[in-house]
mmCIF file of C-alpha atoms and ligand atoms in Angstrom:
data_model
loop_
_atom_site.group_PDB
_atom_site.id
_atom_site.type_symbol
_atom_site.label_atom_id
_atom_site.label_comp_id
_atom_site.label_asym_id
_atom_site.label_seq_id
_atom_site.Cartn_x
_atom_site.Cartn_y
_atom_site.Cartn_z
ATOM 1 C CA MET A 236 -23.182 13.664 4.380
ATOM 2 C CA SER A 237 -20.219 15.838 5.742
ATOM 3 C CA GLU A 238 -17.825 17.045 2.937
ATOM 4 C CA THR A 239 -14.510 15.001 2.714
ATOM 5 C CA ARG A 240 -11.719 16.990 4.316
ATOM 6 C CA SER A 241 -8.654 16.872 1.880
ATOM 7 C CA HIS A 242 -5.134 18.639 1.151
ATOM 8 C CA GLU A 243 -2.694 18.850 -1.680
ATOM 9 C CA ARG A 244 0.511 16.891 -1.737
ATOM 10 C CA PRO A 245 3.298 19.256 -1.976
ATOM 11 C CA THR A 246 5.908 17.044 -3.501
ATOM 12 C CA CYS A 247 6.531 13.556 -5.158
ATOM 13 C CA GLU A 248 7.048 10.775 -2.627
ATOM 14 C CA VAL A 249 9.487 8.961 -4.794
ATOM 15 C CA CYS A 250 11.932 11.786 -5.891
ATOM 16 C CA GLN A 251 10.809 14.541 -3.426
ATOM 17 C CA LYS A 252 10.671 17.075 -6.087
ATOM 18 C CA SER A 253 7.585 19.484 -6.449
ATOM 19 C CA GLY A 254 5.974 20.066 -9.825
ATOM 20 C CA ALA A 255 3.462 17.700 -11.630
ATOM 21 C CA THR A 256 1.313 17.683 -14.627
ATOM 22 C CA THR A 257 -2.448 16.516 -14.574
ATOM 23 C CA VAL A 258 -3.155 13.233 -16.307
ATOM 24 C CA ALA A 259 -6.548 14.420 -17.684
ATOM 25 C CA LYS A 260 -7.839 11.090 -18.848
ATOM 26 C CA TYR A 261 -7.735 9.427 -15.463
ATOM 27 C CA THR A 262 -8.634 12.399 -13.281
ATOM 28 C CA ARG A 263 -12.172 12.119 -11.725
ATOM 29 C CA SER A 264 -12.859 15.625 -10.177
ATOM 30 C CA PRO A 265 -12.249 16.644 -7.568
ATOM 31 C CA TRP A 266 -9.192 14.187 -7.538
ATOM 32 C CA PRO A 267 -6.542 15.042 -9.816
ATOM 33 C CA VAL A 268 -4.411 12.217 -11.255
ATOM 34 C CA VAL A 269 -0.892 13.812 -11.653
ATOM 35 C CA ALA A 270 2.551 12.704 -13.007
ATOM 36 C CA CYS A 271 5.667 14.038 -11.380
ATOM 37 C CA ASN A 272 7.487 16.315 -13.885
ATOM 38 C CA THR A 273 10.919 15.000 -12.676
ATOM 39 C CA CYS A 274 10.565 11.202 -12.312
ATOM 40 C CA GLY A 275 7.119 10.492 -13.894
ATOM 41 C CA PHE A 276 5.561 8.892 -10.750
ATOM 42 C CA VAL A 277 1.716 8.955 -10.795
ATOM 43 C CA TYR A 278 -0.100 9.964 -7.951
ATOM 44 C CA LEU A 279 -3.227 11.805 -6.517
ATOM 45 C CA GLY A 280 -2.399 15.412 -6.257
ATOM 46 C CA ARG A 281 -4.999 15.967 -3.651
ATOM 47 C CA VAL A 282 -5.777 13.344 -0.929
ATOM 48 C CA PRO A 283 -8.335 12.915 1.928
ATOM 49 C CA ASP A 284 -7.116 13.599 5.595
ATOM 50 C CA TYR A 285 -6.482 10.679 7.560
ATOM 51 C CA GLU A 286 -9.456 11.537 9.706
ATOM 52 C CA ASP A 287 -11.939 10.836 7.035
ATOM 53 C CA LEU A 288 -10.426 7.494 6.481
ATOM 54 C CA SER A 289 -11.379 6.252 9.822
ATOM 55 C CA VAL A 290 -15.069 6.405 9.365
ATOM 56 C CA ASN A 291 -16.504 8.455 6.408
ATOM 57 C CA LEU A 292 -14.161 7.097 3.830
ATOM 58 C CA ALA A 293 -13.698 3.752 5.573
ATOM 59 C CA TRP A 294 -12.304 1.130 3.249
ATOM 60 C CA GLU A 295 -15.390 -1.189 3.583
ATOM 61 C CA LYS A 296 -17.838 1.441 2.611
ATOM 62 C CA GLN A 297 -15.733 2.771 -0.331
ATOM 63 C CA HIS A 298 -15.292 -0.891 -1.600
ATOM 64 C CA ALA A 299 -19.196 -1.497 -1.664
ATOM 65 C CA GLU A 300 -19.832 1.849 -3.330
ATOM 66 C CA GLU A 301 -17.163 1.222 -5.950
ATOM 67 C CA LYS A 302 -18.574 -2.279 -6.716
ATOM 68 C CA ALA A 303 -21.942 -0.701 -7.400
ATOM 69 C CA ARG A 304 -20.497 2.040 -9.539
ATOM 70 C CA ARG A 305 -18.663 -0.453 -11.626
ATOM 71 C CA LYS A 306 -21.548 -2.754 -12.134
ATOM 72 C CA LYS A 307 -23.446 0.181 -13.649
ATOM 73 C CA THR A 308 -20.764 1.845 -15.820
ATOM 74 C CA ASN A 309 -18.454 -0.915 -16.830
ATOM 75 C CA LYS A 310 -18.730 -1.328 -20.589
ATOM 76 C CA LEU A 311 -16.077 -4.076 -20.660
ATOM 77 C CA ALA A 312 -17.888 -6.454 -18.066
ATOM 78 C CA ARG A 313 -16.522 -9.592 -19.660
ATOM 79 C CA PHE A 314 -13.058 -8.478 -19.240
ATOM 80 C CA ASP A 315 -13.829 -7.596 -15.789
ATOM 81 C CA ALA A 316 -15.296 -11.067 -14.946
ATOM 82 C CA LEU A 317 -11.862 -12.414 -16.124
ATOM 83 C CA THR A 318 -10.261 -9.969 -13.804
ATOM 84 C CA ARG A 319 -12.107 -11.281 -10.895
ATOM 85 C CA PHE A 320 -11.501 -14.894 -11.717
ATOM 86 C CA ARG A 321 -7.816 -14.090 -11.724
ATOM 87 C CA LEU A 322 -8.142 -12.251 -8.418
ATOM 88 C CA LYS A 323 -9.609 -15.251 -6.879
ATOM 89 C CA PHE A 324 -6.910 -17.567 -8.143
ATOM 90 C CA GLY A 325 -4.366 -14.834 -7.047
ATOM 91 C CA LYS A 326 -5.676 -15.257 -3.514
ATOM 92 C CA VAL A 327 -4.600 -18.902 -3.405
ATOM 93 C CA VAL A 328 -1.058 -17.801 -4.612
ATOM 94 C CA ASP A 329 -1.069 -15.032 -2.111
ATOM 95 C CA ARG A 330 -1.549 -17.395 0.888
ATOM 96 C CA VAL A 331 1.292 -19.390 -0.294
ATOM 97 C CA ARG A 332 3.427 -16.414 -0.574
ATOM 98 C CA HIS A 333 2.398 -14.999 2.812
ATOM 99 C CA ALA A 334 3.232 -18.562 4.356
ATOM 100 C CA ARG A 335 6.846 -18.326 2.886
ATOM 101 C CA ALA A 336 7.349 -14.630 3.623
ATOM 102 C CA VAL A 337 6.474 -15.115 7.181
ATOM 103 C CA GLY A 338 8.573 -17.654 9.368
ATOM 104 C CA ALA A 339 7.570 -20.035 11.802
ATOM 105 C CA GLY A 340 7.888 -17.775 14.667
ATOM 106 C CA GLY A 341 8.915 -14.300 15.701
ATOM 107 C CA ARG A 342 6.727 -11.047 15.170
ATOM 108 C CA VAL A 343 4.753 -9.950 12.292
ATOM 109 C CA LEU A 344 3.058 -6.659 11.641
ATOM 110 C CA GLU A 345 0.315 -6.217 9.054
ATOM 111 C CA ILE A 346 -0.339 -3.000 7.885
ATOM 112 C CA GLY A 347 -3.926 -2.305 6.932
ATOM 113 C CA CYS A 348 -4.867 -5.629 8.416
ATOM 114 C CA GLY A 349 -8.754 -5.168 7.867
ATOM 115 C CA GLY A 350 -11.091 -7.141 10.086
ATOM 116 C CA ALA A 351 -9.061 -10.414 10.282
ATOM 117 C CA THR A 352 -5.484 -11.533 9.903
ATOM 118 C CA ARG A 353 -3.706 -13.150 6.748
ATOM 119 C CA ILE A 354 -0.841 -14.029 8.991
ATOM 120 C CA PRO A 355 -0.457 -17.925 9.134
ATOM 121 C CA GLU A 356 -0.297 -19.624 12.385
ATOM 122 C CA GLY A 357 3.102 -19.548 14.258
ATOM 123 C CA PRO A 358 4.267 -15.928 14.495
ATOM 124 C CA THR A 359 2.775 -13.292 16.955
ATOM 125 C CA PRO A 360 0.566 -11.102 14.914
ATOM 126 C CA TYR A 361 0.278 -7.340 15.094
ATOM 127 C CA GLY A 362 -1.882 -5.090 13.147
ATOM 128 C CA ILE A 363 -2.531 -1.455 12.393
ATOM 129 C CA GLU A 364 -6.057 -0.421 10.836
ATOM 130 C CA ILE A 365 -7.289 2.928 10.026
ATOM 131 C CA SER A 366 -10.932 1.981 9.738
ATOM 132 C CA GLU A 367 -12.583 2.047 13.114
ATOM 133 C CA GLY A 368 -15.186 -0.700 12.385
ATOM 134 C CA LEU A 369 -12.527 -3.078 10.928
ATOM 135 C CA SER A 370 -10.057 -2.555 13.698
ATOM 136 C CA LYS A 371 -12.689 -3.597 16.222
ATOM 137 C CA LYS A 372 -13.435 -6.820 14.392
ATOM 138 C CA ALA A 373 -9.605 -7.606 14.158
ATOM 139 C CA ARG A 374 -8.627 -6.799 17.717
ATOM 140 C CA PRO A 375 -9.994 -9.926 19.546
ATOM 141 C CA ILE A 376 -8.336 -12.176 16.701
ATOM 142 C CA PHE A 377 -4.864 -10.705 17.028
ATOM 143 C CA GLU A 378 -5.159 -10.594 20.790
ATOM 144 C CA ALA A 379 -5.993 -14.303 21.088
ATOM 145 C CA ARG A 380 -2.642 -15.097 19.388
ATOM 146 C CA GLY A 381 -0.728 -12.818 21.920
ATOM 147 C CA GLY A 382 -0.551 -9.749 19.383
ATOM 148 C CA ALA A 383 -2.417 -6.494 19.421
ATOM 149 C CA VAL A 384 -4.146 -4.119 16.932
ATOM 150 C CA HIS A 385 -3.756 -0.254 16.836
ATOM 151 C CA HIS A 386 -6.683 1.734 15.321
ATOM 152 C CA GLU A 387 -4.518 4.545 13.897
ATOM 153 C CA PRO A 388 -2.856 5.975 10.787
ATOM 154 C CA ALA A 389 -0.131 3.649 10.059
ATOM 155 C CA THR A 390 2.388 6.299 10.181
ATOM 156 C CA THR A 391 1.808 6.862 13.702
ATOM 157 C CA GLY A 392 0.444 3.505 14.705
ATOM 158 C CA ILE A 393 3.906 1.978 13.808
ATOM 159 C CA GLU A 394 5.631 4.260 16.308
ATOM 160 C CA LYS A 395 3.903 2.299 18.996
ATOM 161 C CA PHE A 396 6.327 -0.412 18.561
ATOM 162 C CA PRO A 397 10.331 -0.393 19.417
ATOM 163 C CA GLU A 398 13.057 -0.395 16.875
ATOM 164 C CA SER A 399 14.316 -3.785 15.395
ATOM 165 C CA PHE A 400 11.267 -5.285 16.681
ATOM 166 C CA PHE A 401 9.658 -7.206 13.610
ATOM 167 C CA ASP A 402 10.782 -10.174 11.675
ATOM 168 C CA SER A 403 8.484 -9.220 8.873
ATOM 169 C CA ILE A 404 5.915 -6.663 7.922
ATOM 170 C CA ILE A 405 3.067 -7.359 5.363
ATOM 171 C CA MET A 406 1.796 -4.402 3.417
ATOM 172 C CA ARG A 407 -0.932 -6.018 1.340
ATOM 173 C CA SER A 408 -3.224 -3.494 -0.523
ATOM 174 C CA TYR A 409 -2.065 -0.853 1.721
ATOM 175 C CA LEU A 410 0.820 1.353 0.154
ATOM 176 C CA GLU A 411 -1.488 2.636 -2.735
ATOM 177 C CA HIS A 412 -3.811 4.200 0.107
ATOM 178 C CA GLU A 413 -0.948 5.922 1.962
ATOM 179 C CA ALA A 414 -0.432 9.527 1.373
ATOM 180 C CA GLN A 415 3.057 9.401 2.970
ATOM 181 C CA PRO A 416 4.551 6.023 1.659
ATOM 182 C CA ARG A 417 8.085 7.507 2.095
ATOM 183 C CA LEU A 418 7.519 8.060 5.750
ATOM 184 C CA ILE A 419 5.893 4.757 6.372
ATOM 185 C CA LEU A 420 8.554 2.961 4.633
ATOM 186 C CA GLU A 421 11.393 4.861 6.615
ATOM 187 C CA ARG A 422 9.553 4.038 9.975
ATOM 188 C CA ALA A 423 9.102 0.379 8.967
ATOM 189 C CA PHE A 424 12.736 0.252 8.069
ATOM 190 C CA ARG A 425 13.658 1.079 11.662
ATOM 191 C CA ARG A 426 11.341 -1.246 13.157
ATOM 192 C CA LEU A 427 12.528 -4.397 11.102
ATOM 193 C CA LYS A 428 15.241 -6.407 12.415
ATOM 194 C CA PRO A 429 18.265 -6.531 10.222
ATOM 195 C CA GLY A 430 17.640 -8.988 7.529
ATOM 196 C CA GLY A 431 13.839 -8.510 8.122
ATOM 197 C CA THR A 432 11.520 -8.037 5.131
ATOM 198 C CA ILE A 433 8.324 -6.413 3.825
ATOM 199 C CA LEU A 434 6.079 -8.302 1.691
ATOM 200 C CA LEU A 435 4.262 -5.805 -0.253
ATOM 201 C CA ARG A 436 1.501 -5.952 -2.704
ATOM 202 C CA SER A 437 0.055 -2.899 -4.727
ATOM 203 C CA PRO A 438 -1.367 -2.186 -8.131
ATOM 204 C CA ASN A 439 0.970 -1.980 -10.858
ATOM 205 C CA TYR A 440 0.284 1.010 -13.055
ATOM 206 C CA ASN A 441 2.303 -0.653 -15.708
ATOM 207 C CA SER A 442 0.075 -3.561 -15.887
ATOM 208 C CA ALA A 443 -1.096 -4.757 -19.174
ATOM 209 C CA ASN A 444 -4.696 -4.663 -17.951
ATOM 210 C CA ARG A 445 -4.533 -0.801 -17.288
ATOM 211 C CA PHE A 446 -3.772 -0.217 -20.998
ATOM 212 C CA ILE A 447 -6.548 -2.509 -22.063
ATOM 213 C CA MET A 448 -9.248 -1.213 -19.303
ATOM 214 C CA GLY A 449 -8.012 2.530 -19.450
ATOM 215 C CA SER A 450 -9.826 4.572 -16.844
ATOM 216 C CA GLU A 451 -11.851 1.512 -15.763
ATOM 217 C CA TRP A 452 -8.704 -0.365 -14.674
ATOM 218 C CA CYS A 453 -9.446 -1.910 -11.241
ATOM 219 C CA GLY A 454 -6.350 -0.087 -9.865
ATOM 220 C CA PHE A 455 -8.189 3.274 -10.083
ATOM 221 C CA ARG A 456 -10.042 3.977 -6.906
ATOM 222 C CA PHE A 457 -11.087 7.655 -6.051
ATOM 223 C CA PRO A 458 -10.066 8.962 -3.729
ATOM 224 C CA ASP A 459 -8.759 5.988 -1.793
ATOM 225 C CA HIS A 460 -5.901 4.784 -4.134
ATOM 226 C CA VAL A 461 -3.330 7.844 -4.003
ATOM 227 C CA ASN A 462 -0.225 6.243 -5.396
ATOM 228 C CA TYR A 463 0.290 4.262 -8.760
ATOM 229 C CA PHE A 464 3.624 2.533 -8.419
ATOM 230 C CA THR A 465 5.499 0.890 -11.145
ATOM 231 C CA PRO A 466 8.162 -1.570 -10.658
ATOM 232 C CA ARG A 467 10.523 1.201 -11.372
ATOM 233 C CA SER A 468 9.213 3.808 -9.011
ATOM 234 C CA LEU A 469 8.796 1.457 -6.071
ATOM 235 C CA LYS A 470 12.106 0.356 -6.492
ATOM 236 C CA ALA A 471 13.619 3.805 -6.541
ATOM 237 C CA LEU A 472 11.688 4.715 -3.375
ATOM 238 C CA ALA A 473 12.588 1.512 -1.538
ATOM 239 C CA GLN A 474 16.308 1.797 -2.508
ATOM 240 C CA SER A 475 16.586 5.400 -1.417
ATOM 241 C CA ILE A 476 15.407 4.480 1.958
ATOM 242 C CA GLY A 477 18.135 1.544 2.165
ATOM 243 C CA TYR A 478 15.948 -1.458 1.299
ATOM 244 C CA GLU A 479 16.888 -4.212 -0.942
ATOM 245 C CA PHE A 480 14.432 -4.807 -3.764
ATOM 246 C CA ARG A 481 13.271 -7.904 -5.142
ATOM 247 C CA TRP A 482 10.348 -8.118 -7.655
ATOM 248 C CA MET A 483 8.340 -11.448 -6.951
ATOM 249 C CA ASN A 484 5.996 -11.722 -9.786
ATOM 250 C CA ARG A 485 7.682 -10.160 -12.627
ATOM 251 C CA MET A 486 6.761 -13.189 -14.826
ATOM 252 C CA SER A 487 3.103 -12.671 -14.512
ATOM 253 C CA LEU A 488 2.463 -10.100 -17.360
ATOM 254 C CA PHE A 489 -1.231 -9.949 -16.839
ATOM 255 C CA ASP A 490 -1.212 -9.411 -12.914
ATOM 256 C CA ASP A 491 -2.877 -6.085 -11.926
ATOM 257 C CA ASN A 492 -0.563 -6.006 -8.892
ATOM 258 C CA LEU A 493 3.189 -5.758 -8.169
ATOM 259 C CA ILE A 494 4.339 -8.012 -5.501
ATOM 260 C CA VAL A 495 7.770 -7.305 -4.079
ATOM 261 C CA GLU A 496 9.951 -8.171 -1.120
ATOM 262 C CA LEU A 497 11.883 -5.254 0.562
ATOM 263 C CA ARG A 498 14.620 -6.399 2.833
ATOM 264 C CA LYS A 499 16.528 -4.400 5.380
ATOM 265 C CA PRO A 500 20.195 -5.519 4.957
ATOM 266 C CA LYS A 501 21.818 -7.580 7.526
ATOM 267 C CA GLN A 502 24.873 -5.312 7.690
ATOM 268 C CA ARG A 503 24.001 -2.010 9.454
ATOM 269 C CA ALA A 504 26.047 0.259 7.262
ATOM 270 C CA VAL A 505 23.025 1.901 5.505
ATOM 271 C CA GLU A 506 21.948 3.348 8.792
ATOM 272 C CA ALA A 507 25.250 5.387 9.069
ATOM 273 C CA PRO A 508 24.595 7.907 6.336
ATOM 274 C CA LEU A 509 20.672 8.027 7.516
ATOM 275 C CA ALA A 510 21.777 9.108 10.927
ATOM 276 C CA SER A 511 24.174 11.853 9.837
ATOM 277 C CA ALA A 512 21.437 13.180 7.483
ATOM 278 C CA TYR A 513 19.234 13.649 10.375
ATOM 279 C CA ALA A 514 22.035 15.197 12.547
ATOM 280 C CA GLU A 515 22.536 17.724 9.792
ATOM 281 C CA THR A 516 18.980 18.899 9.638
ATOM 282 C CA ALA A 517 18.874 19.015 13.582
ATOM 283 C CA VAL A 518 21.777 21.370 13.526
HETATM 284 ZN ZN1 LIG B 799 9.097 12.455 -8.652
#
């Protein structure tokens, strides 16, 4: 098997400062879990290159391997069975949330769509999927509803679409995999219509279950989960780009995931300082 190509991440994606300390108890060699020295955001200090996520480290392969590994090593199997039950229940709640987040019409983008779509009937679905195998499965499903699927890293795939194109974007179990979450959220911001929303679900590093399960917490996946957001760090990242942040499951203490809605404000005021910042760097 070919060796995984990887690179170090130079700065924290939340506060954009360099300097981080290894969190030894969660690190699984050669993938260092680090905490930003400035803001405390936890992330993988070294990440696989995008090319390897297409085939070698494709999600569907990693998922099967991780499942087998957990079966062998999990000392807290009963806790884990409970987790699985909650995950199944969570899927029903999830479907209801998607139906609410997505309007009856318009255009919806699903980043990391996998081999199918979770977008309910009504709007035109578009997808981006980095796994070659899954994108092939998804393509005819999206095309049958008038949409399209791009097999690419999300950061470049999203540039295939015009500005202010989408009514909503679904990032479900995607942002924890993305080595450049700031870049994708900036690009998504420009492609959302004013008032458009992102429905985002990602493991919550501050979930009660992480404290119970420790390094066996289901949010840890090496090397495919590269960001470990908390409500605070995700809010800071989103607001620094211009989004309004709404935490949707703050009452569910034992949820492993963070579910939030990011809204592009209807007024375009936030775009003025962004535009001038770009102009300054261009000079
Ligand atoms: Zn930071």
